[in-house]
Short mmCIF file of C-alpha atoms in Angstrom, two decimals:
data_model
loop_
_atom_site.label_atom_id
_atom_site.label_comp_id
_atom_site.label_asym_id
_atom_site.label_seq_id
_atom_site.Cartn_x
_atom_site.Cartn_y
_atom_site.Cartn_z
CA MET A 1 98.28 -45.97 33.35
CA SER A 2 100.21 -42.71 33.18
CA ALA A 3 99.00 -40.27 35.79
CA ILE A 4 96.29 -37.92 34.59
CA SER A 5 97.86 -34.51 34.09
CA VAL A 6 96.56 -31.32 35.67
CA GLY A 7 95.54 -30.03 32.23
CA GLN A 8 93.60 -33.21 31.44
CA ALA A 9 92.01 -33.04 34.89
CA ALA A 10 90.81 -29.48 34.22
CA VAL A 11 89.24 -30.55 30.91
CA LEU A 12 87.54 -33.52 32.55
CA GLY A 13 86.35 -31.24 35.36
CA VAL A 14 84.65 -28.95 32.83
CA VAL A 15 83.01 -31.92 31.11
CA GLU A 16 81.86 -33.37 34.46
CA GLY A 17 80.46 -30.05 35.67
CA LEU A 18 78.60 -29.38 32.44
CA THR A 19 77.09 -32.83 32.05
CA GLU A 20 76.57 -34.35 35.52
CA PHE A 21 73.08 -32.94 35.97
CA LEU A 22 72.10 -32.31 32.37
CA PRO A 23 70.33 -35.40 30.96
CA VAL A 24 73.10 -36.09 28.44
CA SER A 25 75.26 -38.60 30.38
CA SER A 26 78.28 -37.30 32.22
CA THR A 27 79.82 -40.78 32.19
CA GLY A 28 79.40 -41.00 28.43
CA HIS A 29 80.93 -37.58 27.82
CA LEU A 30 83.79 -38.29 30.22
CA LYS A 31 84.58 -41.58 28.49
CA ILE A 32 84.48 -39.91 25.07
CA THR A 33 86.77 -37.13 26.30
CA GLU A 34 89.13 -39.63 27.91
CA GLY A 35 89.22 -41.60 24.67
CA LEU A 36 90.08 -38.49 22.64
CA MET A 37 92.91 -37.75 25.10
CA ASN A 38 94.13 -41.38 24.86
CA ILE A 39 93.29 -42.09 28.50
CA PRO A 40 92.23 -45.76 28.98
CA VAL A 41 88.56 -45.59 29.94
CA ASP A 42 88.50 -48.95 31.75
CA ASP A 43 91.58 -48.38 33.92
CA THR A 44 90.71 -48.58 37.63
CA ALA A 45 92.46 -45.28 38.34
CA VAL A 46 90.49 -43.53 35.60
CA VAL A 47 87.23 -44.97 36.88
CA GLY A 48 88.18 -43.83 40.37
CA PHE A 49 89.21 -40.37 39.18
CA THR A 50 85.90 -39.74 37.39
CA ALA A 51 83.96 -40.89 40.46
CA VAL A 52 85.92 -38.58 42.75
CA ILE A 53 85.54 -35.43 40.65
CA GLN A 54 81.79 -36.02 40.78
CA VAL A 55 82.06 -34.91 44.40
CA GLY A 56 82.76 -31.40 43.08
CA ALA A 57 79.45 -31.47 41.26
CA ILE A 58 77.73 -32.82 44.36
CA ALA A 59 79.23 -29.99 46.41
CA ALA A 60 77.63 -27.59 43.93
CA VAL A 61 74.24 -29.24 44.56
CA LEU A 62 74.74 -29.03 48.32
CA LEU A 63 75.47 -25.32 48.06
CA TYR A 64 72.71 -24.55 45.55
CA PHE A 65 70.05 -26.43 47.53
CA PHE A 66 71.49 -25.63 50.96
CA LYS A 67 68.24 -24.17 52.33
CA ASP A 68 66.22 -27.17 51.13
CA ILE A 69 68.73 -29.61 52.58
CA VAL A 70 68.69 -27.81 55.94
CA ARG A 71 64.88 -27.95 55.88
CA PHE A 72 64.85 -31.69 55.16
CA ALA A 73 67.57 -32.42 57.73
CA GLY A 74 65.77 -30.37 60.36
CA ALA A 75 62.48 -32.13 59.68
CA TRP A 76 64.24 -35.51 59.87
CA ALA A 77 65.90 -34.63 63.19
CA ARG A 78 62.59 -33.42 64.67
CA GLY A 79 60.83 -36.55 63.46
CA VAL A 80 63.43 -38.84 65.02
CA THR A 81 62.92 -37.27 68.43
CA HIS A 82 59.24 -36.25 68.29
CA ARG A 83 56.54 -38.60 67.04
CA ASP A 84 54.16 -35.77 66.08
CA ALA A 85 56.72 -34.38 63.62
CA ARG A 86 56.80 -37.65 61.67
CA GLN A 87 53.73 -36.68 59.69
CA SER A 88 55.70 -33.91 57.98
CA HIS A 89 56.25 -34.45 54.26
CA ASP A 90 59.82 -33.18 54.62
CA TYR A 91 60.54 -35.82 57.29
CA LYS A 92 59.14 -38.57 55.08
CA PHE A 93 60.97 -37.25 52.01
CA ALA A 94 64.32 -37.41 53.83
CA TRP A 95 63.75 -41.08 54.60
CA TRP A 96 62.57 -41.77 51.05
CA VAL A 97 65.83 -40.44 49.61
CA ILE A 98 67.71 -42.84 51.90
CA TYR A 99 65.49 -45.79 50.95
CA ALA A 100 65.72 -44.95 47.24
CA THR A 101 69.52 -45.05 47.38
CA ILE A 102 69.69 -48.64 48.64
CA PRO A 103 68.98 -50.38 45.27
CA ILE A 104 71.80 -48.60 43.42
CA VAL A 105 74.24 -49.31 46.28
CA ILE A 106 73.45 -53.03 46.18
CA VAL A 107 73.74 -53.27 42.40
CA GLY A 108 76.83 -51.07 42.33
CA LEU A 109 78.72 -53.29 44.77
CA ALA A 110 77.51 -56.56 43.23
CA ALA A 111 78.22 -55.59 39.63
CA LYS A 112 81.41 -53.56 40.18
CA PRO A 113 83.70 -55.84 38.09
CA LEU A 114 81.25 -55.78 35.19
CA ILE A 115 80.70 -52.02 35.43
CA GLU A 116 84.43 -51.35 35.37
CA GLY A 117 85.03 -54.01 32.70
CA SER A 118 83.02 -54.79 29.57
CA LEU A 119 80.26 -52.27 30.31
CA ALA A 120 82.83 -49.46 30.25
CA SER A 121 83.18 -49.89 26.48
CA LEU A 122 82.50 -46.86 24.30
CA TRP A 123 80.26 -49.09 22.14
CA VAL A 124 78.00 -49.43 25.18
CA VAL A 125 78.14 -45.66 25.72
CA ALA A 126 77.12 -44.94 22.12
CA GLY A 127 74.20 -47.38 22.22
CA SER A 128 73.04 -46.16 25.62
CA LEU A 129 73.06 -42.53 24.49
CA ILE A 130 70.64 -43.35 21.68
CA VAL A 131 68.43 -45.79 23.62
CA GLY A 132 68.29 -43.36 26.54
CA SER A 133 67.18 -40.63 24.14
CA GLY A 134 64.20 -42.73 23.12
CA TYR A 135 63.30 -43.30 26.77
CA MET A 136 63.55 -39.59 27.51
CA TRP A 137 61.45 -38.57 24.52
CA ALA A 138 58.74 -41.15 25.33
CA ALA A 139 58.65 -40.09 28.99
CA ASP A 140 58.25 -36.41 28.12
CA GLN A 141 55.37 -37.28 25.79
CA MET A 142 53.67 -39.71 28.19
CA GLY A 143 53.93 -37.60 31.31
CA ARG A 144 51.02 -35.37 32.22
CA HIS A 145 53.23 -32.93 34.16
CA LYS A 146 50.51 -32.35 36.74
CA ARG A 147 52.20 -33.23 40.06
CA GLY A 148 54.56 -30.98 42.00
CA GLU A 149 57.30 -31.67 44.54
CA ASP A 150 54.84 -31.78 47.45
CA ASP A 151 53.00 -34.61 45.68
CA VAL A 152 56.03 -36.96 45.66
CA THR A 153 55.32 -40.28 47.42
CA VAL A 154 57.54 -43.09 48.68
CA LYS A 155 56.56 -45.10 45.58
CA ASP A 156 57.74 -42.25 43.34
CA ALA A 157 61.04 -42.02 45.20
CA MET A 158 61.71 -45.77 45.07
CA ILE A 159 60.87 -46.12 41.38
CA VAL A 160 62.83 -43.02 40.37
CA GLY A 161 65.74 -43.90 42.65
CA SER A 162 65.91 -47.43 41.25
CA SER A 163 66.08 -46.04 37.71
CA GLN A 164 69.61 -44.83 38.53
CA ILE A 165 70.66 -48.45 37.99
CA LEU A 166 70.10 -47.98 34.25
CA ALA A 167 72.89 -45.40 34.14
CA LEU A 168 75.09 -47.46 36.44
CA LEU A 169 74.95 -50.52 34.20
CA PHE A 170 74.82 -48.68 30.87
CA PRO A 171 77.15 -45.66 30.86
CA GLY A 172 75.73 -43.23 28.37
CA PHE A 173 72.14 -43.72 29.52
CA SER A 174 72.57 -40.82 31.99
CA ARG A 175 71.67 -40.92 35.67
CA SER A 176 69.87 -37.59 35.49
CA GLY A 177 68.22 -38.59 32.21
CA ALA A 178 66.97 -41.85 33.69
CA THR A 179 65.68 -40.29 36.91
CA ILE A 180 64.07 -37.25 35.29
CA SER A 181 62.42 -39.39 32.61
CA THR A 182 61.09 -41.89 35.15
CA ALA A 183 59.75 -39.03 37.28
CA LEU A 184 57.98 -37.64 34.21
CA ILE A 185 56.36 -41.02 33.61
CA ARG A 186 55.12 -40.75 37.20
CA ASP A 187 53.41 -37.51 36.07
CA LEU A 188 55.65 -35.09 37.98
CA ASP A 189 56.11 -31.74 36.26
CA ARG A 190 59.51 -31.01 34.72
CA VAL A 191 60.79 -28.82 37.55
CA ALA A 192 59.71 -31.30 40.25
CA ALA A 193 61.24 -34.17 38.28
CA THR A 194 64.51 -32.31 37.91
CA ARG A 195 64.70 -31.31 41.57
CA LEU A 196 63.95 -34.91 42.65
CA SER A 197 66.79 -36.07 40.40
CA PHE A 198 69.15 -33.66 42.14
CA PHE A 199 68.18 -34.79 45.64
CA LEU A 200 68.44 -38.48 44.77
CA GLY A 201 71.87 -37.89 43.24
CA ILE A 202 73.40 -36.46 46.41
CA PRO A 203 73.86 -39.71 48.42
CA ALA A 204 74.46 -41.94 45.38
CA LEU A 205 77.17 -39.83 43.77
CA THR A 206 78.81 -38.78 47.04
CA GLY A 207 79.02 -42.41 48.13
CA ALA A 208 80.50 -43.45 44.78
CA GLY A 209 83.14 -40.72 44.97
CA LEU A 210 84.21 -41.59 48.50
CA TYR A 211 84.24 -45.33 47.73
CA GLU A 212 86.48 -44.85 44.71
CA LEU A 213 88.86 -42.40 46.40
CA LYS A 214 91.36 -45.06 47.41
CA ASP A 215 91.58 -46.39 43.84
CA ALA A 216 92.01 -42.92 42.36
CA LEU A 217 94.84 -42.02 44.74
CA GLY A 218 96.49 -45.43 44.77
CA THR A 219 96.71 -46.32 41.11
CA GLY A 220 97.96 -43.30 39.22
CA ALA A 221 95.68 -40.29 39.64
CA GLY A 222 97.64 -37.78 41.72
CA ALA A 223 96.32 -35.47 44.40
CA ALA A 224 96.86 -32.29 42.32
CA PRO A 225 94.85 -33.49 39.28
CA LEU A 226 92.11 -34.72 41.60
CA ALA A 227 91.95 -31.35 43.35
CA VAL A 228 91.87 -29.41 40.06
CA GLY A 229 89.28 -31.68 38.48
CA THR A 230 87.04 -31.52 41.54
CA LEU A 231 87.27 -27.73 41.88
CA VAL A 232 86.56 -27.10 38.20
CA SER A 233 83.61 -29.51 38.23
CA PHE A 234 82.19 -27.68 41.28
CA VAL A 235 82.28 -24.23 39.63
CA VAL A 236 80.92 -25.40 36.29
CA ALA A 237 78.25 -27.64 37.87
CA TYR A 238 76.86 -24.79 39.97
CA ALA A 239 76.28 -22.70 36.86
CA SER A 240 74.84 -25.73 35.05
CA ILE A 241 72.31 -26.41 37.83
CA ALA A 242 71.05 -22.84 37.81
CA TRP A 243 70.68 -22.87 34.03
CA LEU A 244 68.90 -26.24 33.89
CA LEU A 245 66.21 -25.32 36.44
CA LYS A 246 65.40 -22.16 34.47
CA PHE A 247 65.39 -24.08 31.19
CA VAL A 248 63.03 -26.89 32.23
CA ALA A 249 60.52 -24.41 33.63
CA LYS A 250 59.72 -23.29 30.08
CA HIS A 251 61.01 -25.95 27.67
CA SER A 252 60.66 -29.67 26.92
CA PHE A 253 63.61 -32.06 26.84
CA ASN A 254 63.56 -32.40 23.04
CA ALA A 255 66.80 -30.45 22.59
CA PHE A 256 68.61 -32.92 24.83
CA VAL A 257 67.08 -35.85 22.95
CA VAL A 258 68.35 -34.57 19.60
CA TYR A 259 71.79 -33.75 21.03
CA ARG A 260 72.17 -37.22 22.55
CA ILE A 261 71.24 -38.95 19.29
CA ILE A 262 73.78 -36.86 17.37
CA ILE A 263 76.55 -37.57 19.89
CA GLY A 264 75.69 -41.28 19.89
CA LEU A 265 75.83 -41.50 16.09
CA VAL A 266 79.08 -39.52 15.94
CA LEU A 267 80.58 -41.84 18.54
CA PHE A 268 79.52 -44.91 16.56
CA GLY A 269 81.21 -43.37 13.52
CA LEU A 270 84.45 -42.62 15.40
CA LEU A 271 84.57 -46.17 16.75
CA ALA A 272 83.77 -47.78 13.41
CA THR A 273 86.55 -45.84 11.67
CA ASN A 274 89.04 -46.56 14.51
CA VAL A 275 89.45 -42.88 15.31
CA LEU A 276 88.58 -43.89 18.86
CA SER A 277 89.29 -47.18 20.56
CA ALA A 278 86.45 -48.77 22.54
#
């Protein structure tokens, strides 16, 4: 591929930052944007580039939730060295996030050729946007929204963490959409579900970015575009996180459901009329 330009990297950074934690599919939006800019969505360098700039969004989460992360890390450290501290919910939660990341790591490594090949098609993205919307709508209706963050159990963490596989295999489904929706089905309230999605995303997305770094640097995506894309995604993601937590405290996810359906139908139309290539 031709190297991604700095200007294209900035645009992709904005898209990544806006959509990584909103339940609208960052992968789907990135692939659509890449298609509109005539960037081959299934090129290994492009796949690597999009994974790396996610680290900017993850850095935004680390900064936004710094106090929570320090609390969890401190509880984990105390629990490792002192048996009495192992009854702390924060200590258990830190381990649960680690456990819940294992399924997506296994599937990600095993299915890497498929994920970067046929499943990278924009047809898959369009279908996943719409199917994921149905899952999100049903989850919001089914959930009783009665459990808070302190009520999260290891079963919740494992089920919600495993739901990230849906977004891994079907770009367009949305990692945050899958995890938030699954948490709602587990009867967590919207804020608790959203915060759990953030915490589960930290190891999964950071690991993906670091794993893909060699491909992004070695096959066409230069250091300058990577730096610009990552920085822009960090700034935009921080603002997006703050907005989303305020939004879900008072609103349902119906607006995201409608938006996803519209984008999915528009994408189907663009593909069917050859405006975009799958």
